[in-house]
Short mmCIF file of C-alpha atoms in Angstrom, two decimals:
data_model
loop_
_atom_site.label_atom_id
_atom_site.label_comp_id
_atom_site.label_asym_id
_atom_site.label_seq_id
_atom_site.Cartn_x
_atom_site.Cartn_y
_atom_site.Cartn_z
CA GLY S 26 16.48 -51.10 -87.02
CA ALA S 27 18.28 -52.63 -84.05
CA VAL S 28 16.89 -51.75 -80.66
CA VAL S 29 18.92 -51.19 -77.53
CA SER S 30 17.05 -50.71 -74.28
CA GLN S 31 18.64 -48.91 -71.37
CA HIS S 32 17.12 -48.89 -67.93
CA PRO S 33 16.45 -46.89 -65.87
CA SER S 34 16.11 -43.70 -67.87
CA ARG S 35 16.51 -41.58 -64.78
CA VAL S 36 17.62 -42.21 -61.25
CA ILE S 37 18.01 -39.93 -58.27
CA CYS S 38 19.65 -41.29 -55.17
CA LYS S 39 21.56 -40.34 -52.08
CA SER S 40 25.30 -40.09 -51.90
CA GLY S 41 26.93 -43.38 -50.98
CA THR S 42 24.46 -45.69 -52.65
CA SER S 43 25.25 -47.94 -55.59
CA VAL S 44 23.32 -47.69 -58.81
CA LYS S 45 22.97 -50.35 -61.49
CA ILE S 46 22.20 -49.47 -65.10
CA GLU S 47 21.15 -52.14 -67.56
CA CYS S 48 21.75 -52.18 -71.29
CA ARG S 49 19.94 -54.78 -73.38
CA SER S 50 20.07 -55.48 -77.08
CA LEU S 51 16.51 -56.56 -77.82
CA ASP S 52 16.71 -57.99 -81.29
CA PHE S 53 20.30 -58.99 -81.90
CA GLN S 54 23.20 -60.61 -80.13
CA ALA S 55 25.73 -57.98 -79.22
CA THR S 56 29.30 -59.20 -79.17
CA THR S 57 30.49 -55.86 -77.87
CA MET S 58 28.88 -53.21 -75.73
CA PHE S 59 30.28 -49.79 -74.94
CA TRP S 60 29.61 -47.48 -72.01
CA TYR S 61 29.88 -43.72 -72.40
CA ARG S 62 29.54 -40.75 -70.12
CA GLN S 63 28.27 -37.40 -71.31
CA PHE S 64 28.37 -34.08 -69.48
CA PRO S 65 25.90 -31.31 -70.39
CA LYS S 66 26.48 -29.86 -73.85
CA GLN S 67 29.55 -32.01 -74.31
CA SER S 68 30.46 -35.01 -76.39
CA LEU S 69 30.43 -38.66 -75.41
CA MET S 70 33.46 -39.92 -73.55
CA LEU S 71 34.11 -43.64 -73.79
CA MET S 72 34.39 -45.24 -70.37
CA ALA S 73 34.83 -48.90 -71.21
CA THR S 74 34.45 -51.58 -73.82
CA SER S 75 32.71 -54.76 -72.79
CA ASN S 76 32.93 -58.06 -74.65
CA GLU S 77 30.64 -60.91 -73.69
CA GLY S 78 32.26 -63.35 -71.32
CA SER S 79 35.42 -61.36 -70.71
CA LYS S 80 36.55 -58.52 -68.52
CA ALA S 81 35.80 -55.01 -69.65
CA THR S 82 38.54 -52.79 -71.01
CA TYR S 83 38.52 -49.43 -69.29
CA GLU S 84 39.72 -46.15 -70.73
CA GLN S 85 42.47 -44.25 -69.03
CA GLY S 86 41.26 -42.37 -66.02
CA VAL S 87 38.16 -44.51 -65.48
CA GLU S 88 38.19 -46.28 -62.13
CA LYS S 89 37.46 -49.97 -62.51
CA ASP S 90 36.36 -50.37 -58.91
CA LYS S 91 34.08 -47.38 -59.19
CA PHE S 92 32.35 -48.36 -62.40
CA LEU S 93 31.76 -52.10 -62.41
CA ILE S 94 30.81 -53.58 -65.75
CA ASN S 95 29.35 -57.02 -66.26
CA HIS S 96 28.59 -58.49 -69.67
CA ALA S 97 27.20 -61.88 -68.78
CA SER S 98 25.30 -62.57 -71.97
CA LEU S 99 25.13 -61.48 -75.59
CA THR S 100 22.10 -59.34 -74.85
CA LEU S 101 22.85 -57.76 -71.50
CA SER S 102 25.54 -55.57 -70.02
CA THR S 103 25.32 -53.75 -66.70
CA LEU S 104 27.16 -50.76 -65.31
CA THR S 105 27.18 -50.36 -61.55
CA VAL S 106 28.27 -47.04 -60.11
CA THR S 107 29.47 -47.99 -56.66
CA SER S 108 29.25 -45.66 -53.67
CA ALA S 109 28.05 -42.87 -55.92
CA HIS S 110 28.85 -39.26 -55.09
CA PRO S 111 27.59 -35.98 -56.55
CA GLU S 112 30.52 -35.80 -58.97
CA ASP S 113 29.29 -39.05 -60.53
CA SER S 114 26.11 -37.29 -61.62
CA SER S 115 26.01 -37.45 -65.39
CA PHE S 116 24.28 -38.89 -68.43
CA TYR S 117 25.41 -42.47 -69.08
CA ILE S 118 24.81 -44.06 -72.47
CA CYS S 119 25.42 -47.60 -73.65
CA SER S 120 25.74 -48.94 -77.16
CA ALA S 121 25.73 -52.42 -78.60
CA THR S 122 27.24 -53.79 -81.75
CA ARG S 123 27.99 -56.98 -83.56
CA THR S 124 30.10 -57.90 -86.55
CA GLY S 125 29.39 -55.72 -89.55
CA GLN S 126 27.01 -53.40 -87.71
CA PRO S 127 27.37 -49.82 -86.51
CA GLN S 128 26.87 -49.10 -82.84
CA HIS S 129 23.25 -48.90 -81.73
CA PHE S 130 22.68 -46.67 -78.74
CA GLY S 131 20.37 -46.85 -75.78
CA ASP S 132 18.39 -43.79 -74.72
CA GLY S 133 20.72 -43.06 -71.85
CA THR S 134 20.36 -42.86 -68.09
CA ARG S 135 20.43 -39.56 -66.26
CA LEU S 136 22.01 -40.15 -62.89
CA SER S 137 21.62 -37.52 -60.18
CA ILE S 138 23.36 -38.03 -56.86
CA LEU S 139 22.17 -35.82 -54.02
CA SER B 21 39.88 -38.47 -75.70
CA GLN B 22 38.12 -36.69 -78.50
CA GLN B 23 39.44 -37.33 -81.98
CA GLY B 24 38.74 -33.90 -83.31
CA GLU B 25 36.63 -30.85 -83.46
CA GLU B 26 33.30 -29.97 -84.92
CA ASP B 27 32.47 -26.65 -86.38
CA PRO B 28 30.38 -24.74 -85.63
CA GLN B 29 29.59 -25.65 -82.04
CA ALA B 30 26.14 -24.17 -82.45
CA LEU B 31 24.09 -23.28 -85.51
CA SER B 32 20.72 -21.56 -85.72
CA ILE B 33 18.85 -21.42 -89.03
CA GLN B 34 15.36 -20.93 -90.39
CA GLU B 35 13.25 -23.81 -91.57
CA GLY B 36 13.90 -24.51 -95.23
CA GLU B 37 17.52 -23.42 -95.14
CA ASN B 38 20.43 -25.78 -95.49
CA ALA B 39 22.66 -26.64 -92.53
CA THR B 40 26.30 -27.53 -92.91
CA MET B 41 28.40 -28.99 -90.13
CA ASN B 42 32.09 -29.76 -90.33
CA CYS B 43 34.22 -32.30 -88.54
CA SER B 44 37.99 -32.57 -88.39
CA TYR B 45 39.98 -35.48 -87.06
CA LYS B 46 43.59 -36.25 -86.34
CA THR B 47 44.51 -39.84 -87.17
CA SER B 48 44.00 -42.18 -90.11
CA ILE B 49 40.59 -43.78 -90.09
CA ASN B 50 38.70 -46.73 -91.52
CA ASN B 51 35.36 -44.94 -91.54
CA LEU B 52 33.58 -41.89 -90.25
CA GLN B 53 30.02 -41.86 -88.97
CA TRP B 54 27.51 -39.17 -88.20
CA TYR B 55 25.04 -39.44 -85.34
CA ARG B 56 22.15 -37.35 -84.16
CA GLN B 57 21.13 -36.83 -80.54
CA ASN B 58 17.90 -35.26 -79.42
CA SER B 59 18.08 -33.55 -76.06
CA GLY B 60 18.37 -36.05 -73.23
CA ARG B 61 18.22 -39.04 -75.52
CA GLY B 62 20.58 -41.58 -77.02
CA LEU B 63 22.30 -41.34 -80.38
CA VAL B 64 20.77 -42.30 -83.68
CA HIS B 65 23.07 -43.47 -86.46
CA LEU B 66 22.63 -41.36 -89.58
CA ILE B 67 25.24 -42.34 -92.10
CA LEU B 68 28.63 -44.03 -92.45
CA ILE B 69 31.28 -43.13 -94.99
CA ARG B 70 34.34 -45.27 -95.53
CA SER B 71 37.82 -43.89 -96.01
CA ASN B 72 37.79 -44.79 -99.70
CA GLU B 73 34.56 -42.91 -100.32
CA ARG B 74 34.30 -39.19 -100.97
CA GLU B 75 30.58 -38.52 -100.83
CA LYS B 76 27.46 -40.24 -99.67
CA HIS B 77 23.78 -39.36 -99.70
CA SER B 78 20.85 -40.47 -97.61
CA GLY B 79 17.58 -38.62 -98.10
CA ARG B 80 18.19 -34.97 -97.20
CA LEU B 81 21.64 -35.77 -95.84
CA ARG B 82 24.85 -35.40 -97.79
CA VAL B 83 28.19 -36.34 -96.28
CA THR B 84 31.60 -35.65 -97.75
CA LEU B 85 34.96 -36.96 -96.65
CA ASP B 86 38.37 -35.53 -97.48
CA THR B 87 41.02 -37.84 -96.07
CA SER B 88 43.84 -35.59 -97.24
CA LYS B 89 42.48 -32.80 -95.06
CA LYS B 90 41.16 -35.19 -92.40
CA SER B 91 37.79 -33.56 -92.52
CA SER B 92 34.16 -34.37 -93.19
CA SER B 93 31.01 -32.35 -93.63
CA LEU B 94 27.35 -33.09 -93.07
CA LEU B 95 24.83 -31.14 -95.10
CA ILE B 96 21.15 -31.21 -94.22
CA THR B 97 19.07 -29.75 -97.02
CA ALA B 98 15.67 -28.12 -96.67
CA SER B 99 15.87 -28.24 -92.90
CA ARG B 100 12.83 -28.79 -90.71
CA ALA B 101 12.11 -27.85 -87.11
CA ALA B 102 12.29 -31.56 -86.30
CA ASP B 103 15.96 -31.56 -87.34
CA THR B 104 16.75 -29.59 -84.18
CA ALA B 105 19.26 -31.76 -82.32
CA SER B 106 22.96 -32.21 -81.67
CA TYR B 107 24.99 -33.82 -84.40
CA PHE B 108 28.19 -35.73 -83.75
CA CYS B 109 30.80 -37.15 -86.03
CA ALA B 110 32.64 -40.26 -84.88
CA THR B 111 35.69 -41.91 -86.33
CA ALA B 112 36.69 -45.56 -86.32
CA ILE B 113 40.17 -46.78 -87.01
CA ARG B 114 39.03 -50.34 -87.71
CA PRO B 115 36.11 -51.84 -89.62
CA LEU B 116 32.73 -52.23 -87.96
CA ALA B 117 33.34 -55.42 -86.01
CA GLY B 118 33.49 -54.29 -82.40
CA ASN B 119 35.19 -51.09 -83.36
CA MET B 120 35.65 -48.25 -80.94
CA LEU B 121 34.35 -44.84 -81.94
CA THR B 122 35.91 -41.53 -81.04
CA PHE B 123 33.42 -38.71 -81.03
CA GLY B 124 33.83 -35.09 -81.99
CA GLY B 125 32.53 -32.28 -79.84
CA GLY B 126 29.22 -32.00 -81.64
CA THR B 127 27.21 -29.26 -83.30
CA ARG B 128 23.99 -28.09 -81.70
CA LEU B 129 21.57 -27.29 -84.49
CA MET B 130 18.44 -25.26 -83.94
CA VAL B 131 15.97 -24.96 -86.78
CA LYS B 132 13.42 -22.23 -86.21
CA PRO B 133 9.95 -22.71 -87.66
#
């Protein structure tokens, strides 16, 4: 099946730093990538939809300047959490899809801000 | 925002028993999908059922869809300890091409050996 690689799997950093998370589709060209946030024992909340070569579409309540998304190629999207604070600590998951395919998910990134 | 609710939120059964999880949603859909998530991992796609389908099977999985009641169920037969995970339903209002999914709250399944 399709493989989506997400890196890093875990990151711990100090408050105020910026963290970049990569999402790569390894064996297919993803026209659309999605970024989700998941709190413990809760469901996935969509943060933004990213189409290659265009600006990401953010869900209501998600700060664009806080969560920068870049989708520069059909195989790579990045999420940068800028000036991260403890309340940004969460599990972030990406997914990738193309025409006629379901979403294929990465393994997630656990972000802990001290 | 979440499309609907899943029921139960948590389910604990013995190995060999069947597990049934239910999902309700609010708006008209194109398809409904079920995903599995092991603790601290990403989601694995299990099965997709379109709005014009009523039942679908895949191995030990059986999914039903009742669009009149806006509900779906996932049945796992002859459960195994390895089935322990969280299960999420997700609805799509458009066909697969770049469609956005709205996830339910999930059911945490524990299968005891």
